[in-house]
Amino acid sequence: MDITPATAAPPPLGAAPAPAGQKATTRPGDRIFLALSRGSGILLLVIMAAIAVFLTVRATNALSHNEGNFFTTFEWSANSTPPVFGIAVLAFGTVVSSLIAMLIAVPVAIGIALFISHYAPRKLSTPLSYVIDLLAAVPSIVYGLWGALFLVPHLGGLYSWLNDYFGWTGIFEYHDGAARSLFTIGILLAIMILPIVTSVSREVFLQAPKMHEEAALALGATRWEVIRMSVLPFGRSGVISASMLGLGRALGETMAVATVLSPSFEIGKSLLDPGGGTFAQNIASSFKESGEIGKDALIASGLVLFVLTLLVNGAARLIIARRKEYTA
Amino acid sequence: MAKRIDVSGLNAYYGAHKAIDDISMTVEPRSVTAFIGPSGCGKSTFLRTLNRMHEVTPGGRVEGKVMLDDENLYGPGVDPVSVRRTVGMVFQRPNPFPTMSIFDNVAAGVRLNGGRVRKDELDGIVEKSLKGANLWNEVKDRLNKPGAGLSGGQQQRLCIARAIAVEPQVLLMDEPCSALDPISTLAIEDLIGELKERFTIVIVTHNMQQAARVSDRTAFFNLAGVGQPGKLVEIDDTERIFSNPSVQATEDYISGRFG
């Protein structure tokens, strides 16, 4: 701030001439806007720090009373004396259901996005993208109710089919019972993250440079080959970040999971076994009946989810940054 | 290797707007034909009808006949994809595929349509095409580097190599030098002189000196006014067009009285 231009040196081109000893005029509008935007930026950092401190302090309190191993115990009795709780089941349930959701949603979303951006006539593509965006606006409790009342009773057939053909793998073994399993949660989460993955991918595909599409066309490429040669390579990083956005939502989804799942603290051998749990679902289901230590234990599990989400976002940013040169 | 193009009664539209009106002409094989004319006269649109790229534009529509020797490109049951394999195209701005290496760019067309080519055969095609585009000596040591890392003129020659790798009959060039510096332009013009031994070449250019330098025949396009369709005014030997054209408008345009 205290650097003044040397007296003899001519001012650089484009810089406002500022005679020594005289401050450049700043207008009140600029000062107000600067203060506002700087304040917002600082506020954001303060809030983030406050959340982190709050989570860490409360979590430490619970962990110091915990009689079980926080990472390996298959139990959540945070309100008994002494408290015993561990996140193994929650971590497993969260990661597995979100992975199932990704495996189902991402290919379908890419297909829909390509259809809207490159195959559908304009008359169809505009209303279709509108409907997709609308899907994202449905509250998650509505998805939860639909999942519990419609999806669960109707999945028996699919479960039996999976058992007949893939039961030998062990993870698709099914014995009669309500389909309130991690697999059902995965399907439900897939439907819930489909809109966000689709609309971000669609935007990226629409930005694929026309000149590369024409280059492929002029070589005698079919429509699919044009997409493979020019659209998909261009859209790759965008699809990755879209998927990570979806994954973030799936990891943190609460109400839909809590409505559908019948929670239990064991890890079933088969994905189709009822039971299991996720971080967010466990917090929502047990918070009200929890005492002091119980609440802190839930906060500790929330901290783990927070870190998990941060890691996913960081990984996505790394992947995108590494491929930046191709998006220009 | 090179075929004659015979166009008759060709109209092209963008939606309801008629872009070119009733064009008929013959393009001789193993020669360079240049299209000149003011902006908006439809010469690029006409060029794009010759490999059925015009209909890719939303609303693009074509009426009339384009005969490539004895095959009508707009005949019933003709697949535009196979037309574009026979009639290659080079664009105004160099457009190598940014995620592909130099080698893969040249091989891109050969690998299309499920084409399975043996590795050594593909190596041969790539080398021959890069040599044909006068680029081999500059890139032979870095075939695996990205094509987008080359200079503009090299990228354009890479695009020419990519186009000739699939052995087309005709090569269409849409202002191939307008984004290049004079040295790169000279390199491309020299290359055009060599390529006409093997291909029928049609080039659109805004640069009349370039048309005079590279082409054997020149077609002059004009339009009656803004919003009017473009028309072919005349096509003749380049020498005649630039010395003694038969239409007054051509002479006015060439001598710089308008355009």
Coordinates of C-alpha atoms in Angstrom, one line a residue:
Chain A
M1 CA 0.0 0.0 0.0
D2 CA 2.8 2.4 0.7
I3 CA 4.6 2.0 -2.6
T4 CA 4.6 5.3 -4.5
P5 CA 5.9 5.5 -8.0
A6 CA 9.4 6.8 -8.4
T7 CA 9.3 10.5 -9.2
A8 CA 11.1 10.4 -12.6
A9 CA 9.6 7.2 -13.9
P10 CA 6.7 7.7 -16.4
P11 CA 3.5 6.1 -15.2
P12 CA 2.9 2.7 -16.9
L13 CA 0.5 2.6 -19.8
G14 CA -3.1 2.4 -18.7
A15 CA -2.5 3.2 -15.1
A16 CA -4.2 6.3 -13.7
P17 CA -1.7 9.1 -13.2
A18 CA -1.4 9.6 -9.5
P19 CA 0.7 12.6 -8.5
A20 CA 2.9 12.0 -5.4
G21 CA 1.3 13.0 -2.2
Q22 CA -2.2 12.8 -3.5
K23 CA -4.5 9.7 -3.0
A24 CA -6.5 8.3 -5.9
T25 CA -10.1 9.2 -5.5
T26 CA -12.4 6.4 -4.4
R27 CA -16.1 6.8 -4.8
P28 CA -18.5 5.9 -2.0
G29 CA -20.2 3.3 -4.1
D30 CA -17.0 1.4 -4.5
R31 CA -16.2 1.6 -0.8
I32 CA -19.6 0.3 0.2
F33 CA -19.4 -2.6 -2.3
L34 CA -15.9 -3.5 -1.3
A35 CA -16.9 -3.5 2.4
L36 CA -20.0 -5.6 1.7
S37 CA -18.2 -8.2 -0.5
R38 CA -15.2 -8.4 1.8
G39 CA -17.5 -8.8 4.8
S40 CA -19.4 -11.6 3.1
G41 CA -16.2 -13.4 2.3
I42 CA -15.0 -13.2 5.9
L43 CA -18.4 -14.2 7.3
L44 CA -18.3 -17.4 5.3
L45 CA -14.9 -18.3 6.7
V46 CA -16.1 -17.5 10.2
I47 CA -19.2 -19.7 9.8
M48 CA -17.1 -22.6 8.4
A49 CA -14.6 -22.3 11.3
A50 CA -17.4 -22.1 13.9
I51 CA -19.1 -25.3 12.5
A52 CA -15.8 -27.1 12.5
V53 CA -15.0 -26.0 16.1
F54 CA -18.4 -26.9 17.3
L55 CA -18.4 -30.4 15.7
T56 CA -14.9 -31.1 17.0
V57 CA -15.5 -30.0 20.6
R58 CA -18.8 -31.9 21.0
A59 CA -17.3 -34.9 19.2
T60 CA -14.3 -35.0 21.4
N61 CA -16.6 -34.9 24.5
A62 CA -18.5 -38.0 23.2
L63 CA -15.4 -39.9 22.1
S64 CA -13.7 -39.5 25.6
H65 CA -16.7 -41.3 27.1
N66 CA -16.9 -44.0 24.5
E67 CA -16.2 -47.5 25.7
G68 CA -16.3 -49.1 22.3
N69 CA -14.0 -48.5 19.3
F70 CA -15.4 -45.6 17.3
F71 CA -14.4 -47.1 14.0
T72 CA -15.0 -50.8 14.4
T73 CA -17.8 -51.3 16.9
F74 CA -21.1 -52.7 15.4
E75 CA -23.3 -51.0 17.9
W76 CA -24.9 -47.6 18.7
S77 CA -25.8 -47.5 22.4
A78 CA -24.7 -44.0 23.1
N79 CA -27.3 -43.4 25.8
S80 CA -26.5 -46.4 28.0
T81 CA -23.9 -46.2 30.7
P82 CA -21.2 -46.6 29.8
P83 CA -21.9 -45.4 26.2
V84 CA -20.7 -47.8 23.4
F85 CA -20.9 -46.7 19.8
G86 CA -19.1 -47.1 16.5
I87 CA -19.6 -45.9 13.0
A88 CA -18.6 -49.1 11.1
V89 CA -22.2 -49.9 10.0
L90 CA -23.0 -46.3 9.2
A91 CA -19.9 -45.8 7.1
F92 CA -20.5 -49.0 5.2
G93 CA -24.2 -48.2 4.6
T94 CA -23.5 -44.6 3.5
V95 CA -20.7 -45.5 1.1
V96 CA -22.3 -48.7 -0.4
S97 CA -25.8 -47.1 -0.9
S98 CA -24.2 -44.0 -2.5
L99 CA -22.0 -46.2 -4.8
I100 CA -25.0 -48.2 -5.9
A101 CA -26.8 -44.9 -6.6
M102 CA -23.8 -43.7 -8.7
L103 CA -23.5 -46.9 -10.7
I104 CA -27.2 -46.7 -11.7
A105 CA -27.6 -42.9 -12.0
V106 CA -24.4 -41.8 -13.9
P107 CA -24.8 -43.9 -17.1
V108 CA -28.5 -43.1 -17.3
A109 CA -27.9 -39.4 -16.7
I110 CA -25.2 -39.3 -19.4
G111 CA -27.7 -41.0 -21.8
I112 CA -30.5 -38.5 -21.0
A113 CA -28.1 -35.6 -21.3
L114 CA -26.8 -36.7 -24.7
F115 CA -30.3 -37.3 -25.9
I116 CA -31.4 -33.8 -24.9
S117 CA -28.3 -32.1 -26.2
H118 CA -27.6 -34.1 -29.4
Y119 CA -30.4 -36.4 -30.4
A120 CA -33.8 -35.0 -29.5
P121 CA -35.5 -32.4 -31.8
R122 CA -35.7 -29.0 -30.2
K123 CA -39.5 -29.4 -29.6
L124 CA -38.8 -32.4 -27.4
S125 CA -35.6 -31.3 -25.8
T126 CA -36.8 -28.1 -24.2
P127 CA -39.8 -29.6 -22.3
L128 CA -37.7 -32.7 -21.4
S129 CA -34.9 -30.6 -19.8
Y130 CA -37.6 -28.6 -17.9
V131 CA -39.1 -31.9 -16.5
I132 CA -35.6 -33.0 -15.5
D133 CA -35.0 -29.8 -13.6
L134 CA -38.4 -30.1 -12.0
L135 CA -37.4 -33.5 -10.7
A136 CA -34.6 -31.8 -8.7
A137 CA -37.2 -29.6 -7.0
V138 CA -39.2 -32.5 -5.5
P139 CA -38.6 -32.5 -1.7
S140 CA -36.7 -35.5 -0.4
I141 CA -39.4 -36.5 2.0
V142 CA -41.7 -37.0 -1.0
Y143 CA -39.1 -39.3 -2.6
G144 CA -39.0 -41.1 0.8
L145 CA -42.7 -41.6 1.0
W146 CA -42.8 -42.8 -2.6
G147 CA -39.9 -45.1 -1.9
A148 CA -41.6 -46.6 1.3
L149 CA -45.1 -46.9 -0.1
F150 CA -44.5 -47.8 -3.7
L151 CA -40.9 -48.8 -4.4
V152 CA -40.5 -51.2 -1.4
P153 CA -43.6 -53.3 -2.1
H154 CA -42.8 -53.5 -5.9
L155 CA -39.2 -54.6 -5.7
G156 CA -39.8 -58.2 -4.7
G157 CA -39.8 -59.3 -8.3
L158 CA -36.5 -57.7 -9.1
Y159 CA -35.0 -59.1 -5.8
S160 CA -36.1 -62.6 -6.7
W161 CA -34.7 -62.2 -10.2
L162 CA -31.4 -61.0 -8.9
N163 CA -31.3 -63.9 -6.4
D164 CA -32.0 -66.4 -9.2
Y165 CA -29.3 -65.2 -11.5
F166 CA -26.7 -63.5 -9.3
G167 CA -27.5 -65.1 -5.9
W168 CA -24.3 -67.2 -6.3
T169 CA -22.2 -64.1 -5.8
G170 CA -23.4 -63.9 -2.2
I171 CA -24.1 -60.2 -2.4
F172 CA -27.4 -60.7 -4.2
E173 CA -28.9 -63.4 -2.0
Y174 CA -32.5 -62.8 -1.1
H175 CA -34.8 -64.4 1.4
D176 CA -38.4 -63.2 1.5
G177 CA -39.1 -60.1 3.4
A178 CA -39.6 -56.4 2.9
A179 CA -37.2 -54.8 0.5
R180 CA -36.0 -52.2 3.0
S181 CA -32.3 -52.8 2.2
L182 CA -29.2 -50.8 1.1
F183 CA -29.9 -51.8 -2.4
T184 CA -33.4 -50.2 -2.4
I185 CA -31.8 -47.1 -0.8
G186 CA -29.3 -47.1 -3.7
I187 CA -32.1 -47.2 -6.3
L188 CA -34.0 -44.4 -4.5
L189 CA -30.8 -42.3 -4.2
A190 CA -30.1 -42.9 -7.9
I191 CA -33.5 -41.4 -8.8
M192 CA -32.8 -38.5 -6.5
I193 CA -29.4 -37.6 -7.9
L194 CA -30.4 -38.2 -11.5
P195 CA -31.6 -34.6 -12.2
I196 CA -28.5 -32.8 -10.9
V197 CA -26.1 -35.1 -12.8
T198 CA -28.2 -34.9 -15.9
S199 CA -28.6 -31.1 -16.0
V200 CA -24.9 -30.4 -15.3
S201 CA -23.8 -32.9 -18.0
R202 CA -26.3 -31.5 -20.5
E203 CA -24.9 -28.0 -20.0
V204 CA -21.4 -29.3 -20.6
F205 CA -22.4 -31.3 -23.7
L206 CA -24.2 -28.3 -25.2
Q207 CA -20.9 -26.3 -24.9
A208 CA -18.9 -28.9 -26.9
P209 CA -17.3 -26.8 -29.7
K210 CA -19.3 -27.0 -33.0
M211 CA -16.0 -27.0 -35.0
H212 CA -14.9 -30.3 -33.6
E213 CA -18.3 -31.9 -34.2
E214 CA -18.1 -30.6 -37.8
A215 CA -14.6 -32.0 -38.1
A216 CA -15.8 -35.4 -37.1
L217 CA -18.9 -35.2 -39.3
A218 CA -16.8 -34.2 -42.4
L219 CA -14.6 -37.3 -41.9
G220 CA -17.7 -39.4 -42.3
A221 CA -18.5 -40.0 -38.7
T222 CA -22.0 -41.2 -37.7
R223 CA -23.8 -39.3 -35.0
W224 CA -22.6 -41.7 -32.2
E225 CA -19.0 -41.4 -33.6
V226 CA -19.3 -37.6 -33.5
I227 CA -20.3 -37.8 -29.9
R228 CA -17.5 -40.2 -29.0
M229 CA -14.8 -38.2 -30.8
S230 CA -15.7 -34.6 -29.9
V231 CA -18.5 -34.4 -27.3
L232 CA -17.5 -37.0 -24.7
P233 CA -13.8 -36.0 -24.5
F234 CA -14.8 -32.4 -24.1
G235 CA -17.5 -33.2 -21.5
R236 CA -15.4 -35.6 -19.4
S237 CA -14.4 -33.3 -16.7
G238 CA -17.9 -31.8 -16.5
V239 CA -19.5 -35.2 -16.2
I240 CA -17.0 -36.0 -13.4
S241 CA -17.9 -32.9 -11.5
A242 CA -21.6 -33.5 -12.1
S243 CA -21.2 -37.0 -10.7
M244 CA -19.4 -35.7 -7.6
L245 CA -22.2 -33.2 -7.0
G246 CA -24.6 -36.2 -7.1
L247 CA -22.4 -38.3 -4.9
G248 CA -22.3 -35.4 -2.4
R249 CA -26.1 -35.3 -2.3
A250 CA -26.4 -39.1 -2.0
L251 CA -23.9 -39.2 0.9
G252 CA -25.8 -36.7 2.9
E253 CA -29.4 -37.7 2.0
T254 CA -31.4 -38.0 5.2
M255 CA -35.2 -38.0 5.0
A256 CA -35.7 -40.4 2.1
V257 CA -33.3 -42.9 3.6
A258 CA -34.8 -42.6 7.1
T259 CA -38.3 -43.2 5.7
V260 CA -37.4 -46.3 3.7
L261 CA -34.7 -48.1 5.7
S262 CA -35.4 -50.3 8.7
P263 CA -32.2 -49.5 10.6
S264 CA -30.2 -52.1 12.4
F265 CA -26.6 -52.2 13.5
E266 CA -25.2 -55.1 11.5
I267 CA -23.7 -55.4 8.1
G268 CA -25.6 -58.0 6.1
K269 CA -23.8 -60.5 3.9
S270 CA -26.1 -59.6 1.0
L271 CA -27.0 -56.1 -0.3
L272 CA -30.6 -57.2 -0.4
D273 CA -30.7 -58.0 3.4
P274 CA -32.9 -55.5 5.2
G275 CA -31.2 -53.3 7.8
G276 CA -28.0 -51.2 7.9
G277 CA -27.9 -47.5 8.2
T278 CA -26.3 -44.3 7.0
F279 CA -24.8 -41.4 8.9
A280 CA -27.5 -38.9 8.1
Q281 CA -30.3 -41.4 8.6
N282 CA -28.9 -42.4 12.0
I283 CA -28.7 -38.8 13.2
A284 CA -32.2 -38.1 12.1
S285 CA -33.7 -41.2 13.6
S286 CA -31.9 -41.1 17.0
F287 CA -31.5 -37.4 17.7
K288 CA -34.7 -36.8 19.6
E289 CA -34.4 -39.7 22.0
S290 CA -30.7 -38.9 22.8
G291 CA -29.3 -37.6 26.0
E292 CA -26.2 -35.3 26.3
I293 CA -23.6 -38.0 25.4
G294 CA -25.9 -39.5 22.8
K295 CA -26.2 -36.2 21.0
D296 CA -22.5 -35.6 21.1
A297 CA -21.9 -39.1 19.7
L298 CA -24.3 -38.3 16.8
I299 CA -22.3 -35.1 16.2
A300 CA -19.1 -37.2 16.1
S301 CA -20.6 -39.3 13.3
G302 CA -21.7 -36.1 11.6
L303 CA -18.1 -34.9 11.7
V304 CA -17.0 -38.1 9.9
L305 CA -19.7 -37.5 7.2
F306 CA -18.4 -33.9 6.9
V307 CA -14.9 -35.1 6.3
L308 CA -16.1 -37.7 3.8
T309 CA -17.9 -35.1 1.8
L310 CA -14.9 -32.8 1.9
L311 CA -12.7 -35.6 0.6
V312 CA -15.1 -36.4 -2.3
N313 CA -15.2 -32.8 -3.3
G314 CA -11.5 -32.5 -3.1
A315 CA -11.0 -35.5 -5.2
A316 CA -13.4 -34.1 -7.8
R317 CA -11.5 -30.8 -7.9
L318 CA -8.2 -32.7 -8.4
I319 CA -9.6 -34.7 -11.3
I320 CA -11.0 -31.6 -13.0
A321 CA -7.8 -29.5 -12.4
R322 CA -5.7 -32.2 -14.0
R323 CA -7.7 -32.2 -17.2
K324 CA -8.2 -28.5 -17.5
E325 CA -6.0 -28.1 -20.6
Y326 CA -8.5 -30.0 -22.6
T327 CA -11.5 -28.0 -21.8
A328 CA -10.2 -24.8 -23.3
Chain B
M1 CA -8.9 -41.1 -57.3
A2 CA -10.5 -37.9 -58.5
K3 CA -14.0 -37.4 -59.7
R4 CA -15.9 -34.8 -61.7
I5 CA -18.6 -32.8 -59.9
D6 CA -21.6 -31.9 -61.9
V7 CA -24.2 -29.6 -60.2
S8 CA -27.5 -28.8 -61.7
G9 CA -30.4 -26.6 -60.4
L10 CA -29.2 -26.5 -56.8
N11 CA -31.1 -24.5 -54.3
A12 CA -30.2 -24.4 -50.6
Y13 CA -32.3 -23.0 -47.7
Y14 CA -31.9 -22.1 -44.0
G15 CA -35.5 -22.7 -42.9
A16 CA -37.6 -20.4 -45.0
H17 CA -34.7 -18.3 -46.2
K18 CA -33.3 -19.2 -49.6
A19 CA -29.5 -19.0 -49.4
I20 CA -28.5 -19.9 -52.9
D21 CA -30.5 -20.0 -56.0
D22 CA -30.4 -22.3 -58.9
I23 CA -26.7 -23.0 -59.3
S24 CA -25.4 -25.2 -62.0
M25 CA -21.7 -25.8 -62.7
T26 CA -19.1 -28.4 -63.5
V27 CA -16.0 -28.9 -61.4
E28 CA -13.2 -30.6 -63.3
P29 CA -11.2 -33.5 -61.7
R30 CA -7.5 -33.1 -60.8
S31 CA -7.8 -29.3 -60.8
V32 CA -8.4 -26.5 -58.3
T33 CA -11.6 -24.5 -58.6
A34 CA -11.9 -21.4 -56.5
F35 CA -15.1 -19.7 -55.3
I36 CA -14.9 -16.0 -54.8
G37 CA -17.5 -13.4 -54.0
P38 CA -18.7 -10.9 -51.4
S39 CA -19.7 -12.0 -47.9
G40 CA -23.1 -13.6 -47.7
C41 CA -23.2 -14.6 -51.4
G42 CA -23.6 -18.3 -50.5
K43 CA -20.2 -19.6 -51.6
S44 CA -19.6 -21.4 -48.3
T45 CA -23.1 -22.7 -48.2
F46 CA -22.7 -24.0 -51.7
L47 CA -19.4 -25.7 -50.7
R48 CA -21.2 -27.4 -47.8
T49 CA -23.9 -28.8 -50.1
L50 CA -21.2 -30.6 -52.0
N51 CA -20.5 -33.0 -49.1
R52 CA -24.0 -32.8 -47.5
M53 CA -22.7 -30.8 -44.6
H54 CA -25.3 -28.1 -45.2
E55 CA -28.2 -30.2 -43.9
V56 CA -26.4 -30.6 -40.5
T57 CA -27.3 -27.0 -39.8
P58 CA -30.7 -26.8 -38.1
G59 CA -33.2 -25.9 -40.9
G60 CA -30.7 -26.6 -43.6
R61 CA -32.3 -28.1 -46.8
V62 CA -31.2 -28.7 -50.3
E63 CA -33.0 -29.1 -53.7
G64 CA -31.3 -30.2 -56.9
K65 CA -28.7 -32.6 -58.1
V66 CA -25.0 -33.0 -57.3
M67 CA -23.5 -35.7 -59.5
L68 CA -20.1 -37.1 -58.5
D69 CA -19.3 -38.8 -61.8
D70 CA -22.5 -40.8 -62.2
E71 CA -23.7 -40.9 -58.6
N72 CA -26.2 -38.3 -57.4
L73 CA -25.2 -37.3 -53.8
Y74 CA -28.8 -36.3 -53.1
G75 CA -30.3 -39.4 -54.7
P76 CA -32.8 -41.5 -52.7
G77 CA -31.1 -43.9 -50.3
V78 CA -27.7 -42.2 -50.4
D79 CA -26.1 -42.2 -47.0
P80 CA -24.7 -38.7 -46.1
V81 CA -22.0 -40.5 -43.9
S82 CA -20.6 -42.3 -46.9
V83 CA -20.8 -39.1 -49.1
R84 CA -18.6 -37.3 -46.5
R85 CA -16.1 -40.1 -46.6
T86 CA -15.8 -39.6 -50.4
V87 CA -15.8 -35.8 -50.2
G88 CA -13.4 -34.5 -47.6
M89 CA -13.4 -31.1 -46.0
V90 CA -11.0 -28.6 -44.4
F91 CA -12.4 -25.7 -42.4
Q92 CA -11.7 -22.1 -41.9
R93 CA -10.3 -22.5 -38.4
P94 CA -7.9 -25.4 -37.8
N95 CA -9.8 -27.9 -35.8
P96 CA -7.7 -30.9 -34.8
F97 CA -9.3 -33.0 -32.0
P98 CA -7.9 -31.4 -28.9
T99 CA -7.8 -34.6 -26.8
M100 CA -6.0 -36.7 -29.5
S101 CA -2.3 -37.0 -30.4
I102 CA -1.0 -36.0 -33.8
F103 CA -1.1 -39.7 -34.8
D104 CA -4.6 -40.3 -33.6
N105 CA -5.9 -37.1 -35.3
V106 CA -4.6 -38.4 -38.7
A107 CA -5.9 -41.9 -38.0
A108 CA -9.3 -40.7 -36.7
G109 CA -11.1 -41.0 -40.0
V110 CA -9.5 -44.4 -40.9
R111 CA -10.7 -45.8 -37.5
L112 CA -14.3 -44.7 -38.1
N113 CA -17.2 -46.9 -39.0
G114 CA -15.8 -49.9 -37.3
G115 CA -12.8 -49.8 -39.6
R116 CA -10.3 -52.3 -38.2
V117 CA -6.8 -51.6 -39.5
R118 CA -3.6 -53.4 -38.7
K119 CA -1.1 -51.3 -36.7
D120 CA 1.6 -51.4 -39.3
E121 CA -0.9 -50.5 -42.1
L122 CA -2.2 -47.6 -40.0
D123 CA 1.4 -46.4 -39.4
G124 CA 1.9 -46.4 -43.2
I125 CA -1.4 -44.4 -43.8
V126 CA -0.5 -41.9 -41.2
E127 CA 3.1 -41.4 -42.6
K128 CA 1.8 -41.1 -46.1
S129 CA -0.9 -38.6 -45.2
L130 CA 1.5 -36.4 -43.1
K131 CA 4.0 -36.5 -46.0
G132 CA 1.2 -35.6 -48.4
A133 CA 0.4 -32.6 -46.2
N134 CA 4.0 -31.6 -46.0
L135 CA 4.0 -32.0 -42.3
W136 CA 5.9 -35.3 -41.7
N137 CA 9.4 -33.8 -41.2
E138 CA 8.1 -31.4 -38.6
V139 CA 6.2 -33.8 -36.5
K140 CA 7.7 -37.3 -37.1
D141 CA 9.5 -37.2 -33.7
R142 CA 6.4 -36.2 -31.7
L143 CA 3.5 -38.2 -33.2
N144 CA 2.3 -38.9 -29.7
K145 CA 2.1 -35.3 -28.6
P146 CA -1.3 -33.5 -28.7
G147 CA -2.3 -32.0 -32.1
A148 CA -3.4 -28.8 -30.4
G149 CA 0.2 -28.1 -29.4
L150 CA 1.2 -27.3 -33.1
S151 CA 1.2 -23.8 -34.6
G152 CA -1.8 -22.6 -36.5
G153 CA -0.4 -23.4 -39.9
Q154 CA 0.8 -26.8 -38.8
Q155 CA -2.6 -27.5 -37.3
Q156 CA -4.3 -26.7 -40.6
R157 CA -1.9 -29.0 -42.4
L158 CA -2.7 -31.7 -39.8
C159 CA -6.3 -31.2 -40.7
I160 CA -5.5 -31.6 -44.4
A161 CA -3.6 -34.8 -43.5
R162 CA -6.6 -36.0 -41.5
A163 CA -8.9 -35.3 -44.5
I164 CA -6.7 -37.1 -47.1
A165 CA -6.0 -40.1 -44.9
V166 CA -9.4 -41.6 -45.8
E167 CA -8.5 -41.2 -49.5
P168 CA -11.4 -39.0 -50.6
Q169 CA -12.2 -38.2 -54.2
V170 CA -12.8 -34.5 -53.6
L171 CA -11.3 -32.1 -51.1
L172 CA -13.4 -29.1 -50.1
M173 CA -11.6 -26.2 -48.5
D174 CA -13.5 -23.4 -46.8
E175 CA -11.2 -20.4 -46.5
P176 CA -8.4 -22.6 -45.3
C177 CA -5.9 -19.8 -44.9
S178 CA -8.0 -17.0 -43.5
A179 CA -6.8 -17.7 -39.9
L180 CA -3.1 -18.1 -40.9
D181 CA -0.1 -15.9 -41.2
P182 CA 1.5 -15.3 -44.7
I183 CA 4.2 -17.9 -44.3
S184 CA 1.7 -20.6 -43.3
T185 CA -0.6 -19.5 -46.1
L186 CA 2.2 -20.0 -48.6
A187 CA 2.8 -23.5 -47.2
I188 CA -0.8 -24.4 -47.7
E189 CA -1.0 -22.9 -51.2
D190 CA 2.1 -24.9 -52.2
L191 CA 0.4 -28.0 -50.8
I192 CA -2.8 -27.3 -52.7
G193 CA -0.7 -27.3 -55.9
E194 CA 0.6 -30.8 -55.0
L195 CA -2.7 -32.2 -53.9
K196 CA -4.4 -31.4 -57.2
E197 CA -2.4 -34.1 -58.8
R198 CA -4.5 -36.6 -56.8
F199 CA -7.7 -34.9 -55.8
T200 CA -10.4 -32.7 -57.2
I201 CA -10.1 -29.5 -55.1
V202 CA -12.6 -26.8 -54.4
I203 CA -11.5 -23.8 -52.4
V204 CA -13.5 -20.9 -51.0
T205 CA -11.4 -17.8 -50.5
H206 CA -11.9 -14.1 -49.7
N207 CA -8.4 -13.4 -51.1
M208 CA -8.6 -12.8 -54.8
Q209 CA -4.8 -13.0 -55.2
Q210 CA -5.0 -16.4 -53.6
A211 CA -7.6 -17.5 -56.1
A212 CA -5.4 -16.2 -58.9
R213 CA -2.4 -18.0 -57.5
V214 CA -3.8 -21.5 -56.7
S215 CA -6.8 -22.1 -59.0
D216 CA -7.3 -23.4 -62.5
R217 CA -10.9 -22.2 -62.7
T218 CA -12.7 -19.6 -60.7
A219 CA -16.4 -19.1 -60.0
F220 CA -17.7 -15.7 -59.0
F221 CA -20.8 -15.6 -56.8
N222 CA -22.9 -12.5 -56.0
L223 CA -26.2 -11.5 -54.4
A224 CA -28.7 -9.0 -55.5
G225 CA -29.0 -7.5 -52.1
V226 CA -29.2 -8.2 -48.3
G227 CA -31.7 -11.1 -47.7
Q228 CA -31.6 -12.1 -51.4
P229 CA -30.2 -15.6 -52.3
G230 CA -26.7 -15.9 -53.7
K231 CA -26.2 -16.7 -57.4
L232 CA -23.4 -18.0 -59.5
V233 CA -22.5 -15.1 -61.8
E234 CA -19.9 -17.0 -64.0
I235 CA -17.3 -19.7 -63.9
D236 CA -14.4 -19.7 -66.3
D237 CA -10.7 -20.3 -66.5
T238 CA -9.0 -18.3 -63.7
E239 CA -6.8 -16.5 -66.2
R240 CA -9.8 -15.3 -68.1
I241 CA -11.8 -14.3 -65.0
F242 CA -8.9 -12.1 -63.9
S243 CA -8.1 -10.6 -67.2
N244 CA -11.2 -10.5 -69.3
P245 CA -14.3 -11.7 -67.5
S246 CA -17.5 -11.9 -69.6
V247 CA -19.7 -10.2 -66.9
Q248 CA -19.3 -6.6 -65.9
A249 CA -20.0 -7.4 -62.2
T250 CA -17.1 -9.8 -62.0
E251 CA -14.7 -7.2 -63.3
D252 CA -16.1 -4.6 -60.8
Y253 CA -15.5 -7.0 -58.0
I254 CA -12.1 -8.1 -59.0
S255 CA -10.9 -4.6 -59.7
G256 CA -12.1 -3.6 -56.2
R257 CA -15.0 -1.4 -57.2
F258 CA -17.3 -3.2 -54.7
G259 CA -17.2 -6.1 -52.3

